[in-house]
Tab-separated table of C-alpha atoms in Angstrom:
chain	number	residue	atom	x	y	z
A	1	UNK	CA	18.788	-31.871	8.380
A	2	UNK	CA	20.465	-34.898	8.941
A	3	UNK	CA	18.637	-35.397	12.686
A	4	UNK	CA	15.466	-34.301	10.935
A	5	UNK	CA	16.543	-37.743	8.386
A	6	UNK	CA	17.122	-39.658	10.801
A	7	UNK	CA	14.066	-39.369	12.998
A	8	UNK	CA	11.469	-39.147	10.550
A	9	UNK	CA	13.135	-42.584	8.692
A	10	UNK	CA	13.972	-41.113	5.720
A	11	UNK	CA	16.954	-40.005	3.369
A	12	UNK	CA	18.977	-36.656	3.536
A	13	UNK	CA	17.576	-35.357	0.090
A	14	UNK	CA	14.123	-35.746	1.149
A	15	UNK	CA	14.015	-33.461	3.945
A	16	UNK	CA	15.409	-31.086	1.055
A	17	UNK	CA	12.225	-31.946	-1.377
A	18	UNK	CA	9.971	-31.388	1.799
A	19	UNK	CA	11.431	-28.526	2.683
A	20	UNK	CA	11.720	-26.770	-0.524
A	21	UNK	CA	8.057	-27.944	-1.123
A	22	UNK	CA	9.147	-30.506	-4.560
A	23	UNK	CA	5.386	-32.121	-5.490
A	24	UNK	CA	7.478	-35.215	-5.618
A	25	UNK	CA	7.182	-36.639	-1.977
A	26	UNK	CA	3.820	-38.815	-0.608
A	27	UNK	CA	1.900	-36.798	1.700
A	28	UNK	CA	2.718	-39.373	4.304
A	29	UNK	CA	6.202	-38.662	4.172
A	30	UNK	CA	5.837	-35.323	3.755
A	31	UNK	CA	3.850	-35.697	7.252
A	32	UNK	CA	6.260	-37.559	8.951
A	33	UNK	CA	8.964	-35.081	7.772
A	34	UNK	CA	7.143	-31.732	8.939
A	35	UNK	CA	6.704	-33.564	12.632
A	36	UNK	CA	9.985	-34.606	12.997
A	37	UNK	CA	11.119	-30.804	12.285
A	38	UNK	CA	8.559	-29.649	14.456
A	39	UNK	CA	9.232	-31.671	17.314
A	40	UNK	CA	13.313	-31.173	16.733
A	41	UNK	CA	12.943	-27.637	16.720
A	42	UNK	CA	14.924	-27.573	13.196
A	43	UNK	CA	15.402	-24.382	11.311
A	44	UNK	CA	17.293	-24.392	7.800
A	45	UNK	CA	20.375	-22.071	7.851
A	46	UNK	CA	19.572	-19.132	5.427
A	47	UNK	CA	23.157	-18.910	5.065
A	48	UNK	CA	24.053	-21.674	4.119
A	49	UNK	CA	20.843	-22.549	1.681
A	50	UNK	CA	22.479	-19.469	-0.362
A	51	UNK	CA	25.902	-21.504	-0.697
A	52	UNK	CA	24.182	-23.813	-2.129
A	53	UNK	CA	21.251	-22.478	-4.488
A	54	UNK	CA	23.183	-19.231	-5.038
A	55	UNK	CA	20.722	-17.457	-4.031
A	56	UNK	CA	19.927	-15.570	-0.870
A	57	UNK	CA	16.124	-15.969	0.912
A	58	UNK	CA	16.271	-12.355	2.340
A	59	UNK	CA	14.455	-10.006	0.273
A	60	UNK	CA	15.610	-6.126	0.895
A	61	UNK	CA	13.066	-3.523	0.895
A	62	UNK	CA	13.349	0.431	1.517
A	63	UNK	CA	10.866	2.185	3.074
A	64	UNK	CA	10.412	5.709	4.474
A	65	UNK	CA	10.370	5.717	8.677
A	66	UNK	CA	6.923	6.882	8.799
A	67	UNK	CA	3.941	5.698	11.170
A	68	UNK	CA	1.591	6.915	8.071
A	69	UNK	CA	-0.929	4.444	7.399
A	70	UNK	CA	-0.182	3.498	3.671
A	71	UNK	CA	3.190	3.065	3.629
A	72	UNK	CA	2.977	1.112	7.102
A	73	UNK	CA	0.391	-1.568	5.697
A	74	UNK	CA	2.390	-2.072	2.951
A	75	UNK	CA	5.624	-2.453	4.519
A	76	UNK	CA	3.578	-5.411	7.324
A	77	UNK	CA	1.825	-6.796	3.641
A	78	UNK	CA	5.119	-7.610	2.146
A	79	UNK	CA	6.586	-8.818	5.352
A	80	UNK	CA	3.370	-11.680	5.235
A	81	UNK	CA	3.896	-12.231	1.373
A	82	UNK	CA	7.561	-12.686	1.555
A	83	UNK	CA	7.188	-15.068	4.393
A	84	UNK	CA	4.270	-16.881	2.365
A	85	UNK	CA	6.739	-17.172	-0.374
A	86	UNK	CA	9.878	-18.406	2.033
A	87	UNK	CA	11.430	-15.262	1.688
A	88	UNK	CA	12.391	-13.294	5.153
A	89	UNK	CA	12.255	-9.460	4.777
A	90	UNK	CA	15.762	-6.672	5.614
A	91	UNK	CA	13.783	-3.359	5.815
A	92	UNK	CA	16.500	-0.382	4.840
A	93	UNK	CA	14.906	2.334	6.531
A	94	UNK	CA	15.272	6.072	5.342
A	95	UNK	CA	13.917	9.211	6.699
A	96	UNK	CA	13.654	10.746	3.318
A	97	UNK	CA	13.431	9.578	-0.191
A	98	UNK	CA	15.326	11.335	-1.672
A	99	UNK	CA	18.188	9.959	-3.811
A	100	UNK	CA	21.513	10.087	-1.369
A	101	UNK	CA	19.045	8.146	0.822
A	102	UNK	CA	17.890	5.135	-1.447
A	103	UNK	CA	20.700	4.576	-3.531
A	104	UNK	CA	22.731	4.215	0.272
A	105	UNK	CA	19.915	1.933	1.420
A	106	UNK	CA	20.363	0.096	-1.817
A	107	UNK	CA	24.186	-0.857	-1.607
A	108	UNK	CA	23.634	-1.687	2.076
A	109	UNK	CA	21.286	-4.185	0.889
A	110	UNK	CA	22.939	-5.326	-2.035
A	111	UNK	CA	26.246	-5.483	-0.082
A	112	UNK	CA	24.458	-8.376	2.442
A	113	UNK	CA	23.518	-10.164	-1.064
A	114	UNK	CA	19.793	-9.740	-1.032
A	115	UNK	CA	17.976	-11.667	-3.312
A	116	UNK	CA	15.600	-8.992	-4.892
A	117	UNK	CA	14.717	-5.114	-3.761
A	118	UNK	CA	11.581	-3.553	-3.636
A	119	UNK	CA	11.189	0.063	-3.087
A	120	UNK	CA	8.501	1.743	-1.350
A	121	UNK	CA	8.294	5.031	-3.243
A	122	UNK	CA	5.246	7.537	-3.300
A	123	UNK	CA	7.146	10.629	-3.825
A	124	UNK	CA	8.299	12.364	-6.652
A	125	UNK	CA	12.124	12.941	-4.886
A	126	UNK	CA	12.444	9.352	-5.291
A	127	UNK	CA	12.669	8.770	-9.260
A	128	UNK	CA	15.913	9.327	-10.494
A	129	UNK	CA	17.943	7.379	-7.596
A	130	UNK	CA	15.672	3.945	-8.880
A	131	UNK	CA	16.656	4.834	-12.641
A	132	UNK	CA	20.346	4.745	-11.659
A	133	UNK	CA	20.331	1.618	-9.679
A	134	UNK	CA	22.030	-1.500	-10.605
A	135	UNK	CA	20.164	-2.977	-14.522
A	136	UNK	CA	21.052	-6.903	-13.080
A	137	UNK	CA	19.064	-6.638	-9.601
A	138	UNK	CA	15.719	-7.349	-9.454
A	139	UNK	CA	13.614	-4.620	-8.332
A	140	UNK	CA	10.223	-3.225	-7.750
A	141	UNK	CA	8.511	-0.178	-7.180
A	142	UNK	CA	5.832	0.247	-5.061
A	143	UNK	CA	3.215	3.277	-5.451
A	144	UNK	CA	6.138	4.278	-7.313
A	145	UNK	CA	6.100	7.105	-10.461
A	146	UNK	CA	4.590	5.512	-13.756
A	147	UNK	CA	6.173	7.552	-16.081
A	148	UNK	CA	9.235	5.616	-15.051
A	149	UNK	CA	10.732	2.034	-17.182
A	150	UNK	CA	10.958	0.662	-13.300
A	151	UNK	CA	8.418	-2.262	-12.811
A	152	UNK	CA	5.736	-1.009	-10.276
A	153	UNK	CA	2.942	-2.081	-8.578
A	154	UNK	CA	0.182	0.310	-7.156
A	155	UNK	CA	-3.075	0.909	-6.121
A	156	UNK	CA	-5.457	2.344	-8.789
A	157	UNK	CA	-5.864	5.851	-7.062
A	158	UNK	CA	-7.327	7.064	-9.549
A	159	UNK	CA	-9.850	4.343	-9.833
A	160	UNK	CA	-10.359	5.267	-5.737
A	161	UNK	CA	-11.126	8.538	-6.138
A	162	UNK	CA	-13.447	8.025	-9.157
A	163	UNK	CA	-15.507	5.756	-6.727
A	164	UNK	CA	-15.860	8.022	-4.034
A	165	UNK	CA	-16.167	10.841	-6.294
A	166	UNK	CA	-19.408	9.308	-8.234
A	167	UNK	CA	-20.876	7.833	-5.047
A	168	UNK	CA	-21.022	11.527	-3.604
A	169	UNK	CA	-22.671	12.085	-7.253
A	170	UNK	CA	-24.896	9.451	-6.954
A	171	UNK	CA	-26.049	10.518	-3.134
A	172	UNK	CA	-27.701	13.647	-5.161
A	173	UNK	CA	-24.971	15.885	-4.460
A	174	UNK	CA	-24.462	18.576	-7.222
A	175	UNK	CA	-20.770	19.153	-6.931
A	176	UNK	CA	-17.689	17.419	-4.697
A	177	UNK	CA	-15.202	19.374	-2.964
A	178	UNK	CA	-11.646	17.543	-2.330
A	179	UNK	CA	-8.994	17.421	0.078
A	180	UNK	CA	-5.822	16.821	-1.110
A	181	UNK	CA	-2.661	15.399	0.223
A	182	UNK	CA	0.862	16.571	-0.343
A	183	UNK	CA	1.348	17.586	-4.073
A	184	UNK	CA	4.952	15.542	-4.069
A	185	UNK	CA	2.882	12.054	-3.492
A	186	UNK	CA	1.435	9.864	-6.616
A	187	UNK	CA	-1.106	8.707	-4.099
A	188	UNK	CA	-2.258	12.452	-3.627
A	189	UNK	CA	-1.872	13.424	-7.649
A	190	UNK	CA	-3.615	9.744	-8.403
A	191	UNK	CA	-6.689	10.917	-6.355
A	192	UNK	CA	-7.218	14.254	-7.368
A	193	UNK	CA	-6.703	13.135	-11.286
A	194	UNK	CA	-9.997	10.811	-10.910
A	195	UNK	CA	-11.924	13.217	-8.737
A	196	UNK	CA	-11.231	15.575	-11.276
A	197	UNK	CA	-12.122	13.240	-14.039
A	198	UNK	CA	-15.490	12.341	-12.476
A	199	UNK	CA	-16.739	16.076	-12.079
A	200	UNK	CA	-15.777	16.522	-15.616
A	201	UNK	CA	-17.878	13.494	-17.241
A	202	UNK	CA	-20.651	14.515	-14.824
A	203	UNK	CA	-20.527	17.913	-16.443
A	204	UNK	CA	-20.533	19.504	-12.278
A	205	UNK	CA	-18.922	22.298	-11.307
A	206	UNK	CA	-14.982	21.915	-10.395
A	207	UNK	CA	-14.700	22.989	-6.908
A	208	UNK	CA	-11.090	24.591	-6.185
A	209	UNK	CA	-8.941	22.067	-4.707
A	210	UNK	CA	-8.303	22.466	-1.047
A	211	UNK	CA	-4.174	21.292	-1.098
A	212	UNK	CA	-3.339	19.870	2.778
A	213	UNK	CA	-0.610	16.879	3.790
A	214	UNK	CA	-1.849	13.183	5.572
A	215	UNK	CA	-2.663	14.524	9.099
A	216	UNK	CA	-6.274	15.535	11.005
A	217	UNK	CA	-4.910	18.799	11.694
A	218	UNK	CA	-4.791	19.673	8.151
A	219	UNK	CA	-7.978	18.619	7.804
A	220	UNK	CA	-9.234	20.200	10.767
A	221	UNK	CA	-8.131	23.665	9.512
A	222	UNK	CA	-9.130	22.805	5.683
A	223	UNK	CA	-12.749	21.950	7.631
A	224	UNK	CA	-13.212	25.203	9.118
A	225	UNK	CA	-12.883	26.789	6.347
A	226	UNK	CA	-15.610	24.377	4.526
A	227	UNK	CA	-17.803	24.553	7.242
A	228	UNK	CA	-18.937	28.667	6.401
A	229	UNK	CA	-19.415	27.675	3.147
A	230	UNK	CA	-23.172	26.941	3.223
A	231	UNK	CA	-22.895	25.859	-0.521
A	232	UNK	CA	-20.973	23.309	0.332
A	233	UNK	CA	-22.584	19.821	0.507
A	234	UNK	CA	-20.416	16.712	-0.319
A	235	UNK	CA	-16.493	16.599	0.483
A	236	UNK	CA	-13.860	13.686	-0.404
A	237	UNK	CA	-10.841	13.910	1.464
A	238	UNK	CA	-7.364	12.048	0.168
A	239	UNK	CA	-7.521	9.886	3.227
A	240	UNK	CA	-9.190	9.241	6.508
A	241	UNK	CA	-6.896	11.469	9.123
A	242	UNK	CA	-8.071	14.683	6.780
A	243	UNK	CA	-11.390	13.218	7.369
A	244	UNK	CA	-11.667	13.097	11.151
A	245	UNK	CA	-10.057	16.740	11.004
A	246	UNK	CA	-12.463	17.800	8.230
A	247	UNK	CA	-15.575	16.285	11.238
A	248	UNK	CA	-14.307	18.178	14.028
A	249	UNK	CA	-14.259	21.212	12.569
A	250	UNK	CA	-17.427	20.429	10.602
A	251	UNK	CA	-19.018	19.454	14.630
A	252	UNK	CA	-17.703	22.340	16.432
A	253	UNK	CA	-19.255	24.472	13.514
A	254	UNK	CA	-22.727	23.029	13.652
A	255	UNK	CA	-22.608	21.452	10.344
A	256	UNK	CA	-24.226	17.565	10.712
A	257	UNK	CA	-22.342	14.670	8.888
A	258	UNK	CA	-24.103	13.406	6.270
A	259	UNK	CA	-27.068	15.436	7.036
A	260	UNK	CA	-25.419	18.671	6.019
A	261	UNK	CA	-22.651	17.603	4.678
A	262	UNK	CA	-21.650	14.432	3.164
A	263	UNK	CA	-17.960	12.737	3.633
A	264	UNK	CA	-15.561	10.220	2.335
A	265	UNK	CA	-12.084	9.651	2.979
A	266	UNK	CA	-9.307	6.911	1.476
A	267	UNK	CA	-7.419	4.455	3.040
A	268	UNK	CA	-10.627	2.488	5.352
A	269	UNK	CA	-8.168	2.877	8.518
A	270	UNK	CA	-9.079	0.704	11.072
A	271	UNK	CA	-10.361	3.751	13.360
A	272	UNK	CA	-13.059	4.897	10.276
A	273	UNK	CA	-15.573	2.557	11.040
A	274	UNK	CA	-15.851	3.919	14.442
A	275	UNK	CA	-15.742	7.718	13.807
A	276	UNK	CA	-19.240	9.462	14.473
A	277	UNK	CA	-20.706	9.214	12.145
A	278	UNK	CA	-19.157	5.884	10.493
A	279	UNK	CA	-16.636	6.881	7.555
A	280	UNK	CA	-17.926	6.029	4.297
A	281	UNK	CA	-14.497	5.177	2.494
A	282	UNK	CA	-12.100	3.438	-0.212
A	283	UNK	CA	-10.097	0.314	1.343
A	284	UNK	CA	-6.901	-0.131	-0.609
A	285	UNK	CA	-5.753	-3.641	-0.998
A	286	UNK	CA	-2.730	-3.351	0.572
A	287	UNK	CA	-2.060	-7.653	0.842
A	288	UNK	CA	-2.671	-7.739	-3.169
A	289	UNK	CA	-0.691	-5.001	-3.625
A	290	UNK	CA	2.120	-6.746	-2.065
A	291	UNK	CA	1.433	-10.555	-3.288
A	292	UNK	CA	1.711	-8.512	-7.188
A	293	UNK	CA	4.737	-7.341	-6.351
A	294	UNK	CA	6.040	-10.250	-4.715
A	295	UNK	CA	4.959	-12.328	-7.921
A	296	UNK	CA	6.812	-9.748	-9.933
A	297	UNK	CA	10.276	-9.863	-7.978
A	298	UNK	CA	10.289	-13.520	-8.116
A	299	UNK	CA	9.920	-13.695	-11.598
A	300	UNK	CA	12.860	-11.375	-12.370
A	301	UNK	CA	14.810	-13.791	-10.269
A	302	UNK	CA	13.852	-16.943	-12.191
A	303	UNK	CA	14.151	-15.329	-15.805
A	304	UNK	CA	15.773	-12.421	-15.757
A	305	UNK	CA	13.206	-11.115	-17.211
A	306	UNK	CA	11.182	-7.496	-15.793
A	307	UNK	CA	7.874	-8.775	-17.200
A	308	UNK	CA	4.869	-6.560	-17.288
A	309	UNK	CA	6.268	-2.852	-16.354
A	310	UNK	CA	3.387	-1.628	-14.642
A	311	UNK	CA	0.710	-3.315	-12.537
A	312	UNK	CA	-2.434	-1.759	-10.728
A	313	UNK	CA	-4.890	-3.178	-7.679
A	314	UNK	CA	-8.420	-1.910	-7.654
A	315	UNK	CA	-9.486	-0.574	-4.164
A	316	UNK	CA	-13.164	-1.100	-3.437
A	317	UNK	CA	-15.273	1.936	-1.786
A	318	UNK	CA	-16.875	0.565	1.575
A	319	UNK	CA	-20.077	2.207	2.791
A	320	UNK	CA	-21.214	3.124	6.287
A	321	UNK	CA	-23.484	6.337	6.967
A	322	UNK	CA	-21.353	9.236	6.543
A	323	UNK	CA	-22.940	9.755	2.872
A	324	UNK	CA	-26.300	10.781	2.211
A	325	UNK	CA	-29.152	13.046	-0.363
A	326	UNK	CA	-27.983	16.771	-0.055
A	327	UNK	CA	-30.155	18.753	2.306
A	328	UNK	CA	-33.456	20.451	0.812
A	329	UNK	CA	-32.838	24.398	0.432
């Protein structure tokens, strides 16, 4: 800091101001300030920033090792909104969530001083190890259980699947059958709550629920089954893997998507806009999702204080041509 001073002509203290972005410094200085770190190279020293606030810029998170698409575009969203905030990110990875698992990742964390946790936790297994974890850290759920007194931040799912749901409704279609994911995910229990919710105020017929995990193949085998149903006209899947399964077998079977049968998935994965037909599907906001719960951590840190326990994001349903009027019979 003190080359960074001297170069850009100013004082010691405000290189501090610029760098921990005080209002109180011209714009010209400011200027001069940010070019003389760029062109020096200059990095602050986490480390020793902690010393000094008492407070540590590394944010620890704990996330299942999974390539699933959820939990992956959260984990990159927080990475982005930690960095936005001047926070770097320690993932604690765990290969299940169950409690042994967290509260280990936990004290790893809390044993390099973190500054706050959050806890990527869609599974039921994952509860009662975030209820037991240290009251003076500051923590946050993510897709977490909301029958729990942990803060938490999540996607409305059932808001998702209400969309989809009454868009299928809309199309013409009588009834909507649903894919499910696992039964241990609040994702999976989220989505069939509001397609179950929508059938009901629509006064249609409740389909039986067709249980499967995240992956094509389950949809694949849950889509041959659909596919020698001819009463079968509109299906919503819990995401957009059980989709492309639910198409191949729906292809190989002679049943046309959306002319025979209408489809929508979750999750708008980057691949659905180029399945055949285009996937008609809901788009979580994973980057709000992760700003919320950023917003949230940091405010435990300043007050001490958990603030609001519970906090949703709306997902928006995004159209292509995979949805259409029922066929004539």
């Amino acid at each position: 800091m003190t080359d960074v001073a001297r170069l850009a002509g100013v004082s010691h203290q405000t290189v501090s101001r610029v760098l921990n972005g005080h209002p109180n410094v011209r714009e010209q200085t400011r200027l001069r300030v940010q070019a003389a770190i760029a062109e020096l190279g200059y990095r602050p020293n986490r480390a020793a920033r902690a010393l000094v606030t008492g407070r540590s810029q590394v944010i620890g998170v704990v996330a299942q090792n999974t390539t699933l698409y959820g939990p992956a575009s959260l984990l990159a969203a927080l990475d982005q909104a930690a960095a936005e905030a001047g926070f770097a990110v320690s993932v604690g990875s765990v290969s299940d969530l169950d409690d042994q698992s967290i509260s280990a990742a936990v004290e790893r964390h809390l044993a390099h001083r973190v500054a706050g946790i959050v806890v990527i936790a869609p599974v039921e297994s994952a509860g009662e190890a975030l209820e037991r974890l240290p009251k003076d850290v500051p923590l946050v759920t993510v897709d977490g259980d909301p029958r729990r007194p942990v803060p938490l931040v999540t996607v409305d799912q059932v808001a998702g699947a209400r969309a989809a749901t009454q868009h299928l409704l809309d199309a013409g279609h009588r009834t909507v059958w649903h894919v499910s994911g696992p039964p241990d995910w609040f994702d999976s229990a989220g989505r069939i709550d509001g397609w179950r919710e929508t059938l009901q105020a629509a006064g249609a017929e409740l389909p039986p629920l067709l249980p499967a995990d995240w992956s094509a193949a389950a949809g694949y085998r849950c889509g041959q089954m659909l596919a020698r149903m001819p009463e079968v006209t509109a299906v919503f899947t819990a995401n957009d893997h059980l989709a492309l399964g639910v198409l191949r077998a729906l292809h190989e079977h002679g049943r046309r998507v959306p002319d025979d049968i209408s489809l929508v998935g979750f999750d708008d994965v980057p691949e659905a806009a180029y399945f055949i037909p285009p996937l008609t599907t809901v788009r979580p906001d994973f980057a709000a999702v992760a700003r919320a719960s950023l917003d949230l951590l940091l405010a435990q840190m300043e007050s001490d204080v958990a603030g609001p326990l519970r906090q949703t994001v709306a997902p928006s349903l995004v159209s292509r041509r995979s949805v259409a009027a029922p066929p004539r019979r």
